[in-house]
Short mmCIF file of C-alpha atoms in Angstrom, two decimals:
data_model
loop_
_atom_site.label_atom_id
_atom_site.label_comp_id
_atom_site.label_asym_id
_atom_site.label_seq_id
_atom_site.Cartn_x
_atom_site.Cartn_y
_atom_site.Cartn_z
CA ASN A 1 0.00 0.00 0.00
CA PHE A 2 1.67 3.20 -1.14
CA TYR A 3 -0.12 5.25 1.52
CA ALA A 4 1.40 3.09 4.26
CA HIS A 5 4.88 3.49 2.79
CA GLY A 6 4.36 7.23 2.32
CA PHE A 7 3.18 7.77 5.88
CA LEU A 8 6.07 5.69 7.21
CA ALA A 9 8.52 7.77 5.17
CA VAL A 10 7.25 10.99 6.73
CA TRP A 11 7.02 9.41 10.20
CA ASN A 12 10.69 8.45 10.13
CA VAL A 13 11.81 11.93 9.10
CA GLU A 14 9.49 13.70 11.55
CA VAL A 15 10.59 11.50 14.46
CA ARG A 16 14.20 12.34 13.60
CA ARG A 17 13.35 16.05 13.49
CA ARG A 18 11.29 16.21 16.65
CA GLY A 19 13.11 13.60 18.71
CA GLY A 20 16.66 14.31 17.62
CA THR A 21 19.25 11.60 17.34
CA VAL A 22 18.39 10.02 20.69
CA GLY A 23 14.63 10.08 20.18
CA ALA A 24 14.98 8.62 16.70
CA ALA A 25 17.24 5.86 18.02
CA ILE A 26 14.73 4.99 20.74
CA MET A 27 11.88 4.86 18.21
CA GLY A 28 13.90 3.07 15.52
CA ALA A 29 13.46 5.97 13.10
CA SER A 30 15.97 7.39 10.64
CA VAL A 31 16.18 9.41 7.47
CA ARG A 32 17.60 6.30 5.80
CA ASN A 33 14.49 4.30 6.73
CA GLY A 34 12.32 7.19 5.63
CA ARG A 35 14.06 7.31 2.27
CA LYS A 36 13.53 3.57 1.76
CA SER A 37 9.83 3.91 2.58
CA TYR A 38 9.51 6.89 0.25
CA GLN A 39 11.16 4.95 -2.57
CA SER A 40 8.69 2.09 -2.03
CA ALA A 41 5.74 4.51 -2.07
CA ALA A 42 7.02 6.29 -5.17
CA ARG A 43 7.58 3.00 -6.96
CA LEU A 44 3.99 1.93 -6.21
CA ALA A 45 2.42 5.32 -7.01
CA PRO A 46 4.85 7.41 -9.06
CA ASP A 47 2.14 9.90 -10.06
CA ASP A 48 0.72 10.56 -6.58
CA VAL A 49 1.23 14.21 -5.62
CA GLY A 50 0.87 13.57 -1.90
CA VAL A 51 3.59 10.94 -1.67
CA HIS A 52 6.15 13.32 -3.13
CA TRP A 53 4.90 16.51 -1.49
CA GLN A 54 4.74 15.19 2.06
CA TYR A 55 8.18 13.54 1.96
CA ALA A 56 9.82 16.64 0.46
CA ARG A 57 8.19 18.87 3.06
CA ALA A 58 9.40 16.63 5.87
CA LEU A 59 12.97 16.68 4.54
CA ALA A 60 12.95 20.47 4.21
CA ALA A 61 11.53 20.85 7.71
CA LEU A 62 14.27 18.61 9.11
CA ASP A 63 17.33 20.30 7.60
CA VAL A 64 17.30 22.33 4.40
CA LYS A 65 21.08 22.60 4.27
CA GLN A 66 21.54 18.84 4.39
CA TYR A 67 18.41 17.66 2.54
CA GLY A 68 17.42 20.68 0.43
CA ALA A 69 18.69 19.26 -2.86
CA GLU A 70 16.86 15.98 -2.29
CA ALA A 71 13.70 17.86 -1.25
CA SER A 72 13.90 19.98 -4.42
CA ALA A 73 14.19 16.90 -6.62
CA VAL A 74 11.21 15.27 -4.92
CA LEU A 75 9.18 18.48 -5.21
CA GLY A 76 9.84 18.37 -8.94
CA LYS A 77 8.05 15.01 -9.01
CA ALA A 78 5.12 16.46 -7.06
CA LEU A 79 4.87 19.34 -9.50
CA THR A 80 4.81 17.10 -12.58
CA ALA A 81 2.43 14.50 -11.16
CA GLY A 82 -1.15 14.51 -12.37
CA ALA A 83 -3.39 16.49 -10.01
CA ASP A 84 -6.86 15.02 -10.43
CA SER A 85 -8.54 16.45 -7.35
CA HIS A 86 -8.88 19.69 -5.48
CA VAL A 87 -6.72 18.34 -2.65
CA GLU A 88 -3.96 17.33 -5.07
CA ARG A 89 -4.02 20.79 -6.65
CA ILE A 90 -3.64 22.34 -3.18
CA MET A 91 -0.67 20.06 -2.47
CA GLN A 92 0.88 21.03 -5.81
CA GLY A 93 0.44 24.68 -4.95
CA ARG A 94 2.23 24.16 -1.65
CA ALA A 95 4.93 22.17 -3.41
CA ALA A 96 5.43 25.09 -5.80
CA GLN A 97 5.70 27.53 -2.88
CA LEU A 98 8.28 25.38 -1.12
CA ALA A 99 10.23 24.73 -4.32
CA GLU A 100 10.49 28.47 -4.88
CA ALA A 101 11.50 29.07 -1.26
CA LEU A 102 14.26 26.46 -1.55
CA LYS A 103 15.88 28.60 -4.24
CA GLY A 104 16.45 31.37 -1.68
CA ASP A 105 17.30 31.62 2.00
CA ALA A 106 17.66 28.16 3.58
CA SER A 107 16.40 29.13 7.03
CA ALA A 108 13.31 30.83 5.58
CA ALA A 109 12.58 27.74 3.45
CA GLN A 110 12.96 25.47 6.48
CA LYS A 111 10.63 27.69 8.50
CA LEU A 112 8.05 27.62 5.70
CA ALA A 113 8.25 23.81 5.52
CA ARG A 114 7.59 23.59 9.25
CA GLN A 115 4.59 25.90 8.96
CA MET A 116 3.10 23.74 6.20
CA LEU A 117 2.41 20.76 8.47
#
């Protein structure tokens, strides 16, 4: 189920962000595990806006300096995916905002990503 993999991808990254290294270790979460889950979700649903958008947002919220390039690449997939519903169009709009922000000040982009939860 691509939703399960997508949610697990974001969960891993968010636990790492909110719990730090120690909290992530206690919970068994890591960016590496999140990336694997994202890759599984993207393989199962390559044209799902939400899978790409949510993972990219989580990476940007964690650390733009370290994961900004990866987040930008994933946002590109969200922007080119087919948006068939109102919700998907909203997610694409947010992906476009974050993609633009990532071109500028890293701390401002990270703050925006955190506000987009």
